[in-house]
């Protein structure tokens, strides 16, 4: 493995939400991305937009395959 890159994924609602809202994010099969490419997520992640807010974030790391 080579270096790693940290990404922040943001979910945005068009207006403030009432009650916590969740968004499930997944990396589909067939992308060439394997479990060893990730740190902080396994193929799925849930982003929570807290009540009264318009955004929620999830941070994950993708490891560079130094082949």
PDB file of N, CA and C in Angstrom:
ATOM      1  N   UNK A   1       0.831  -1.181   0.000  1.00  0.00           N
ATOM      2  CA  UNK A   1       0.000   0.000   0.000  1.00  0.00           C
ATOM      3  C   UNK A   1       0.874   1.242   0.000  1.00  0.00           C
ATOM      4  N   UNK A   2       0.430   2.242  -0.712  1.00  0.00           N
ATOM      5  CA  UNK A   2       1.124   3.523  -0.747  1.00  0.00           C
ATOM      6  C   UNK A   2       0.510   4.479   0.244  1.00  0.00           C
ATOM      7  N   UNK A   3       0.453   5.737  -0.136  1.00  0.00           N
ATOM      8  CA  UNK A   3      -0.124   6.748   0.746  1.00  0.00           C
ATOM      9  C   UNK A   3      -1.649   6.635   0.778  1.00  0.00           C
ATOM     10  N   UNK A   4      -2.267   7.429   1.619  1.00  0.00           N
ATOM     11  CA  UNK A   4      -3.728   7.395   1.765  1.00  0.00           C
ATOM     12  C   UNK A   4      -4.284   8.797   1.590  1.00  0.00           C
ATOM     13  N   UNK A   5      -5.535   8.874   1.131  1.00  0.00           N
ATOM     14  CA  UNK A   5      -6.217  10.145   0.947  1.00  0.00           C
ATOM     15  C   UNK A   5      -7.488  10.147   1.776  1.00  0.00           C
ATOM     16  N   UNK A   6      -7.688  11.206   2.557  1.00  0.00           N
ATOM     17  CA  UNK A   6      -8.887  11.334   3.388  1.00  0.00           C
ATOM     18  C   UNK A   6      -9.940  12.112   2.609  1.00  0.00           C
ATOM     19  N   UNK A   7     -11.147  11.588   2.585  1.00  0.00           N
ATOM     20  CA  UNK A   7     -12.274  12.235   1.914  1.00  0.00           C
ATOM     21  C   UNK A   7     -13.379  12.496   2.926  1.00  0.00           C
ATOM     22  N   UNK A   8     -14.076  13.598   2.737  1.00  0.00           N
ATOM     23  CA  UNK A   8     -15.265  13.887   3.523  1.00  0.00           C
ATOM     24  C   UNK A   8     -16.437  13.959   2.565  1.00  0.00           C
ATOM     25  N   UNK A   9     -17.436  13.140   2.811  1.00  0.00           N
ATOM     26  CA  UNK A   9     -18.639  13.101   1.996  1.00  0.00           C
ATOM     27  C   UNK A   9     -19.732  13.838   2.756  1.00  0.00           C
ATOM     28  N   UNK A  10     -20.395  14.801   2.110  1.00  0.00           N
ATOM     29  CA  UNK A  10     -21.420  15.616   2.755  1.00  0.00           C
ATOM     30  C   UNK A  10     -22.780  15.358   2.129  1.00  0.00           C
ATOM     31  N   UNK A  11     -23.762  15.102   2.969  1.00  0.00           N
ATOM     32  CA  UNK A  11     -25.163  15.003   2.527  1.00  0.00           C
ATOM     33  C   UNK A  11     -25.841  16.317   2.902  1.00  0.00           C
ATOM     34  N   UNK A  12     -26.598  16.890   1.969  1.00  0.00           N
ATOM     35  CA  UNK A  12     -27.222  18.191   2.194  1.00  0.00           C
ATOM     36  C   UNK A  12     -28.728  18.121   1.951  1.00  0.00           C
ATOM     37  N   UNK A  13     -29.503  18.592   2.918  1.00  0.00           N
ATOM     38  CA  UNK A  13     -30.959  18.689   2.770  1.00  0.00           C
ATOM     39  C   UNK A  13     -31.291  20.093   2.274  1.00  0.00           C
ATOM     40  N   UNK A  14     -32.390  20.230   1.568  1.00  0.00           N
ATOM     41  CA  UNK A  14     -32.765  21.537   1.025  1.00  0.00           C
ATOM     42  C   UNK A  14     -33.244  22.510   2.099  1.00  0.00           C
ATOM     43  N   UNK A  15     -33.628  21.986   3.267  1.00  0.00           N
ATOM     44  CA  UNK A  15     -34.011  22.817   4.406  1.00  0.00           C
ATOM     45  C   UNK A  15     -33.715  22.030   5.679  1.00  0.00           C
ATOM     46  N   UNK A  16     -33.786  22.703   6.811  1.00  0.00           N
ATOM     47  CA  UNK A  16     -33.501  22.051   8.092  1.00  0.00           C
ATOM     48  C   UNK A  16     -34.433  20.855   8.293  1.00  0.00           C
ATOM     49  N   UNK A  17     -33.868  19.744   8.754  1.00  0.00           N
ATOM     50  CA  UNK A  17     -34.658  18.530   8.939  1.00  0.00           C
ATOM     51  C   UNK A  17     -35.319  18.524  10.311  1.00  0.00           C
ATOM     52  N   UNK A  18     -36.428  17.826  10.401  1.00  0.00           N
ATOM     53  CA  UNK A  18     -37.136  17.668  11.663  1.00  0.00           C
ATOM     54  C   UNK A  18     -36.898  16.240  12.132  1.00  0.00           C
ATOM     55  N   UNK A  19     -36.140  16.088  13.188  1.00  0.00           N
ATOM     56  CA  UNK A  19     -35.730  14.755  13.633  1.00  0.00           C
ATOM     57  C   UNK A  19     -34.484  14.350  12.874  1.00  0.00           C
ATOM     58  N   UNK A  20     -33.634  13.558  13.495  1.00  0.00           N
ATOM     59  CA  UNK A  20     -32.417  13.117  12.822  1.00  0.00           C
ATOM     60  C   UNK A  20     -32.771  12.332  11.566  1.00  0.00           C
ATOM     61  N   UNK A  21     -32.076  12.615  10.474  1.00  0.00           N
ATOM     62  CA  UNK A  21     -32.280  11.912   9.211  1.00  0.00           C
ATOM     63  C   UNK A  21     -30.984  11.216   8.831  1.00  0.00           C
ATOM     64  N   UNK A  22     -31.072  10.035   8.248  1.00  0.00           N
ATOM     65  CA  UNK A  22     -29.875   9.304   7.862  1.00  0.00           C
ATOM     66  C   UNK A  22     -29.853   9.045   6.362  1.00  0.00           C
ATOM     67  N   UNK A  23     -28.640   8.977   5.841  1.00  0.00           N
ATOM     68  CA  UNK A  23     -28.400   8.642   4.441  1.00  0.00           C
ATOM     69  C   UNK A  23     -27.377   7.522   4.431  1.00  0.00           C
ATOM     70  N   UNK A  24     -27.714   6.397   3.826  1.00  0.00           N
ATOM     71  CA  UNK A  24     -26.780   5.278   3.717  1.00  0.00           C
ATOM     72  C   UNK A  24     -25.995   5.410   2.421  1.00  0.00           C
ATOM     73  N   UNK A  25     -24.676   5.253   2.533  1.00  0.00           N
ATOM     74  CA  UNK A  25     -23.788   5.336   1.381  1.00  0.00           C
ATOM     75  C   UNK A  25     -23.068   4.006   1.263  1.00  0.00           C
ATOM     76  N   UNK A  26     -22.949   3.489   0.038  1.00  0.00           N
ATOM     77  CA  UNK A  26     -22.268   2.211  -0.165  1.00  0.00           C
ATOM     78  C   UNK A  26     -21.431   2.261  -1.428  1.00  0.00           C
ATOM     79  N   UNK A  27     -20.341   1.502  -1.433  1.00  0.00           N
ATOM     80  CA  UNK A  27     -19.531   1.332  -2.629  1.00  0.00           C
ATOM     81  C   UNK A  27     -19.985   0.026  -3.271  1.00  0.00           C
ATOM     82  N   UNK A  28     -20.524   0.090  -4.484  1.00  0.00           N
ATOM     83  CA  UNK A  28     -21.034  -1.125  -5.123  1.00  0.00           C
ATOM     84  C   UNK A  28     -19.920  -2.062  -5.566  1.00  0.00           C
ATOM     85  N   UNK A  29     -20.255  -3.333  -5.691  1.00  0.00           N
ATOM     86  CA  UNK A  29     -19.279  -4.300  -6.184  1.00  0.00           C
ATOM     87  C   UNK A  29     -18.981  -4.009  -7.649  1.00  0.00           C
ATOM     88  N   UNK A  30     -17.840  -4.487  -8.122  1.00  0.00           N
ATOM     89  CA  UNK A  30     -17.471  -4.287  -9.510  1.00  0.00           C
ATOM     90  C   UNK A  30     -16.751  -2.982  -9.770  1.00  0.00           C
ATOM     91  N   UNK A  31     -16.395  -2.243  -8.710  1.00  0.00           N
ATOM     92  CA  UNK A  31     -15.713  -0.958  -8.893  1.00  0.00           C
ATOM     93  C   UNK A  31     -14.199  -1.110  -8.871  1.00  0.00           C
ATOM     94  N   UNK A  32     -13.710  -2.286  -8.524  1.00  0.00           N
ATOM     95  CA  UNK A  32     -12.268  -2.466  -8.397  1.00  0.00           C
ATOM     96  C   UNK A  32     -11.752  -2.018  -7.042  1.00  0.00           C
ATOM     97  N   UNK A  33     -12.648  -1.594  -6.168  1.00  0.00           N
ATOM     98  CA  UNK A  33     -12.279  -1.164  -4.822  1.00  0.00           C
ATOM     99  C   UNK A  33     -12.510  -2.336  -3.879  1.00  0.00           C
ATOM    100  N   UNK A  34     -11.509  -2.645  -3.082  1.00  0.00           N
ATOM    101  CA  UNK A  34     -11.615  -3.755  -2.142  1.00  0.00           C
ATOM    102  C   UNK A  34     -11.573  -3.241  -0.713  1.00  0.00           C
ATOM    103  N   UNK A  35     -11.884  -4.113   0.228  1.00  0.00           N
ATOM    104  CA  UNK A  35     -11.881  -3.739   1.638  1.00  0.00           C
ATOM    105  C   UNK A  35     -10.547  -3.193   2.112  1.00  0.00           C
ATOM    106  N   UNK A  36      -9.438  -3.665   1.520  1.00  0.00           N
ATOM    107  CA  UNK A  36      -8.120  -3.185   1.895  1.00  0.00           C
ATOM    108  C   UNK A  36      -7.852  -1.755   1.445  1.00  0.00           C
ATOM    109  N   UNK A  37      -8.702  -1.233   0.563  1.00  0.00           N
ATOM    110  CA  UNK A  37      -8.536   0.139   0.079  1.00  0.00           C
ATOM    111  C   UNK A  37      -9.087   1.164   1.054  1.00  0.00           C
ATOM    112  N   UNK A  38      -9.840   0.715   2.051  1.00  0.00           N
ATOM    113  CA  UNK A  38     -10.528   1.632   2.949  1.00  0.00           C
ATOM    114  C   UNK A  38      -9.978   1.594   4.352  1.00  0.00           C
ATOM    115  N   UNK A  39     -10.062   2.732   5.014  1.00  0.00           N
ATOM    116  CA  UNK A  39      -9.820   2.838   6.441  1.00  0.00           C
ATOM    117  C   UNK A  39     -10.942   3.720   6.963  1.00  0.00           C
ATOM    118  N   UNK A  40     -11.673   3.261   7.944  1.00  0.00           N
ATOM    119  CA  UNK A  40     -12.755   4.067   8.496  1.00  0.00           C
ATOM    120  C   UNK A  40     -14.120   3.655   7.985  1.00  0.00           C
ATOM    121  N   UNK A  41     -14.190   2.914   6.882  1.00  0.00           N
ATOM    122  CA  UNK A  41     -15.465   2.354   6.443  1.00  0.00           C
ATOM    123  C   UNK A  41     -15.220   0.985   5.850  1.00  0.00           C
ATOM    124  N   UNK A  42     -16.219   0.189   5.797  1.00  0.00           N
ATOM    125  CA  UNK A  42     -16.139  -1.121   5.131  1.00  0.00           C
ATOM    126  C   UNK A  42     -16.977  -1.066   3.885  1.00  0.00           C
ATOM    127  N   UNK A  43     -17.257  -0.574   3.048  1.00  0.00           N
ATOM    128  CA  UNK A  43     -18.190  -0.563   1.930  1.00  0.00           C
ATOM    129  C   UNK A  43     -19.483   0.190   2.210  1.00  0.00           C
ATOM    130  N   UNK A  44     -19.865   0.390   3.450  1.00  0.00           N
ATOM    131  CA  UNK A  44     -21.070   1.174   3.733  1.00  0.00           C
ATOM    132  C   UNK A  44     -20.787   2.182   4.846  1.00  0.00           C
ATOM    133  N   UNK A  45     -21.506   3.258   4.830  1.00  0.00           N
ATOM    134  CA  UNK A  45     -21.372   4.295   5.857  1.00  0.00           C
ATOM    135  C   UNK A  45     -22.723   4.983   5.971  1.00  0.00           C
ATOM    136  N   UNK A  46     -23.091   5.381   7.163  1.00  0.00           N
ATOM    137  CA  UNK A  46     -24.327   6.135   7.369  1.00  0.00           C
ATOM    138  C   UNK A  46     -23.988   7.559   7.753  1.00  0.00           C
ATOM    139  N   UNK A  47     -24.569   8.513   7.012  1.00  0.00           N
ATOM    140  CA  UNK A  47     -24.416   9.934   7.325  1.00  0.00           C
ATOM    141  C   UNK A  47     -25.678  10.362   8.063  1.00  0.00           C
ATOM    142  N   UNK A  48     -25.512  11.033   9.182  1.00  0.00           N
ATOM    143  CA  UNK A  48     -26.658  11.522   9.943  1.00  0.00           C
ATOM    144  C   UNK A  48     -26.727  13.041   9.849  1.00  0.00           C
ATOM    145  N   UNK A  49     -27.889  13.541   9.429  1.00  0.00           N
ATOM    146  CA  UNK A  49     -28.169  14.972   9.477  1.00  0.00           C
ATOM    147  C   UNK A  49     -28.986  15.178  10.748  1.00  0.00           C
ATOM    148  N   UNK A  50     -28.418  15.899  11.702  1.00  0.00           N
ATOM    149  CA  UNK A  50     -29.076  16.089  12.994  1.00  0.00           C
ATOM    150  C   UNK A  50     -30.290  17.008  12.869  1.00  0.00           C
ATOM    151  N   UNK A  51     -31.262  16.787  13.731  1.00  0.00           N
ATOM    152  CA  UNK A  51     -32.480  17.591  13.737  1.00  0.00           C
ATOM    153  C   UNK A  51     -32.141  19.078  13.784  1.00  0.00           C
ATOM    154  N   UNK A  52     -32.747  19.851  12.886  1.00  0.00           N
ATOM    155  CA  UNK A  52     -32.512  21.279  12.815  1.00  0.00           C
ATOM    156  C   UNK A  52     -31.367  21.678  11.897  1.00  0.00           C
ATOM    157  N   UNK A  53     -30.609  20.704  11.422  1.00  0.00           N
ATOM    158  CA  UNK A  53     -29.463  20.992  10.550  1.00  0.00           C
ATOM    159  C   UNK A  53     -29.808  20.723   9.086  1.00  0.00           C
ATOM    160  N   UNK A  54     -28.929  21.136   8.195  1.00  0.00           N
ATOM    161  CA  UNK A  54     -29.124  20.877   6.769  1.00  0.00           C
ATOM    162  C   UNK A  54     -28.042  19.980   6.184  1.00  0.00           C
ATOM    163  N   UNK A  55     -26.971  19.704   6.941  1.00  0.00           N
ATOM    164  CA  UNK A  55     -25.905  18.844   6.424  1.00  0.00           C
ATOM    165  C   UNK A  55     -25.424  17.852   7.464  1.00  0.00           C
ATOM    166  N   UNK A  56     -24.863  16.780   6.964  1.00  0.00           N
ATOM    167  CA  UNK A  56     -24.194  15.785   7.786  1.00  0.00           C
ATOM    168  C   UNK A  56     -23.011  15.276   6.989  1.00  0.00           C
ATOM    169  N   UNK A  57     -21.978  14.802   7.657  1.00  0.00           N
ATOM    170  CA  UNK A  57     -20.784  14.347   6.948  1.00  0.00           C
ATOM    171  C   UNK A  57     -20.320  12.981   7.432  1.00  0.00           C
ATOM    172  N   UNK A  58     -19.565  12.329   6.575  1.00  0.00           N
ATOM    173  CA  UNK A  58     -18.858  11.102   6.917  1.00  0.00           C
ATOM    174  C   UNK A  58     -17.455  11.243   6.355  1.00  0.00           C
ATOM    175  N   UNK A  59     -16.466  10.872   7.129  1.00  0.00           N
ATOM    176  CA  UNK A  59     -15.073  10.941   6.678  1.00  0.00           C
ATOM    177  C   UNK A  59     -14.543   9.518   6.550  1.00  0.00           C
ATOM    178  N   UNK A  60     -13.821   9.287   5.467  1.00  0.00           N
ATOM    179  CA  UNK A  60     -13.192   7.987   5.278  1.00  0.00           C
ATOM    180  C   UNK A  60     -11.872   8.162   4.552  1.00  0.00           C
ATOM    181  N   UNK A  61     -11.052   7.127   4.603  1.00  0.00           N
ATOM    182  CA  UNK A  61      -9.723   7.164   4.003  1.00  0.00           C
ATOM    183  C   UNK A  61      -9.642   6.097   2.925  1.00  0.00           C
ATOM    184  N   UNK A  62      -9.125   6.471   1.765  1.00  0.00           N
ATOM    185  CA  UNK A  62      -8.876   5.491   0.705  1.00  0.00           C
ATOM    186  C   UNK A  62      -7.363   5.328   0.604  1.00  0.00           C
ATOM    187  N   UNK A  63      -6.908   4.089   0.742  1.00  0.00           N
ATOM    188  CA  UNK A  63      -5.493   3.773   0.665  1.00  0.00           C
ATOM    189  C   UNK A  63      -5.074   3.626  -0.788  1.00  0.00           C
ATOM    190  N   UNK A  64      -3.953   4.203  -1.159  1.00  0.00           N
ATOM    191  CA  UNK A  64      -3.431   4.118  -2.519  1.00  0.00           C
ATOM    192  C   UNK A  64      -2.730   2.781  -2.696  1.00  0.00           C
ATOM    193  N   UNK A  65      -3.153   2.009  -3.686  1.00  0.00           N
ATOM    194  CA  UNK A  65      -2.497   0.747  -4.006  1.00  0.00           C
ATOM    195  C   UNK A  65      -1.242   1.046  -4.801  1.00  0.00           C
ATOM    196  N   UNK A  66      -0.128   0.954  -4.158  1.00  0.00           N
ATOM    197  CA  UNK A  66       1.146   1.184  -4.845  1.00  0.00           C
ATOM    198  C   UNK A  66       1.585  -0.122  -5.476  1.00  0.00           C
ATOM    199  N   UNK A  67       1.107  -0.384  -6.671  1.00  0.00           N
ATOM    200  CA  UNK A  67       1.429  -1.642  -7.358  1.00  0.00           C
ATOM    201  C   UNK A  67       2.672  -1.492  -8.192  1.00  0.00           C
TER     202      UNK A  67
END
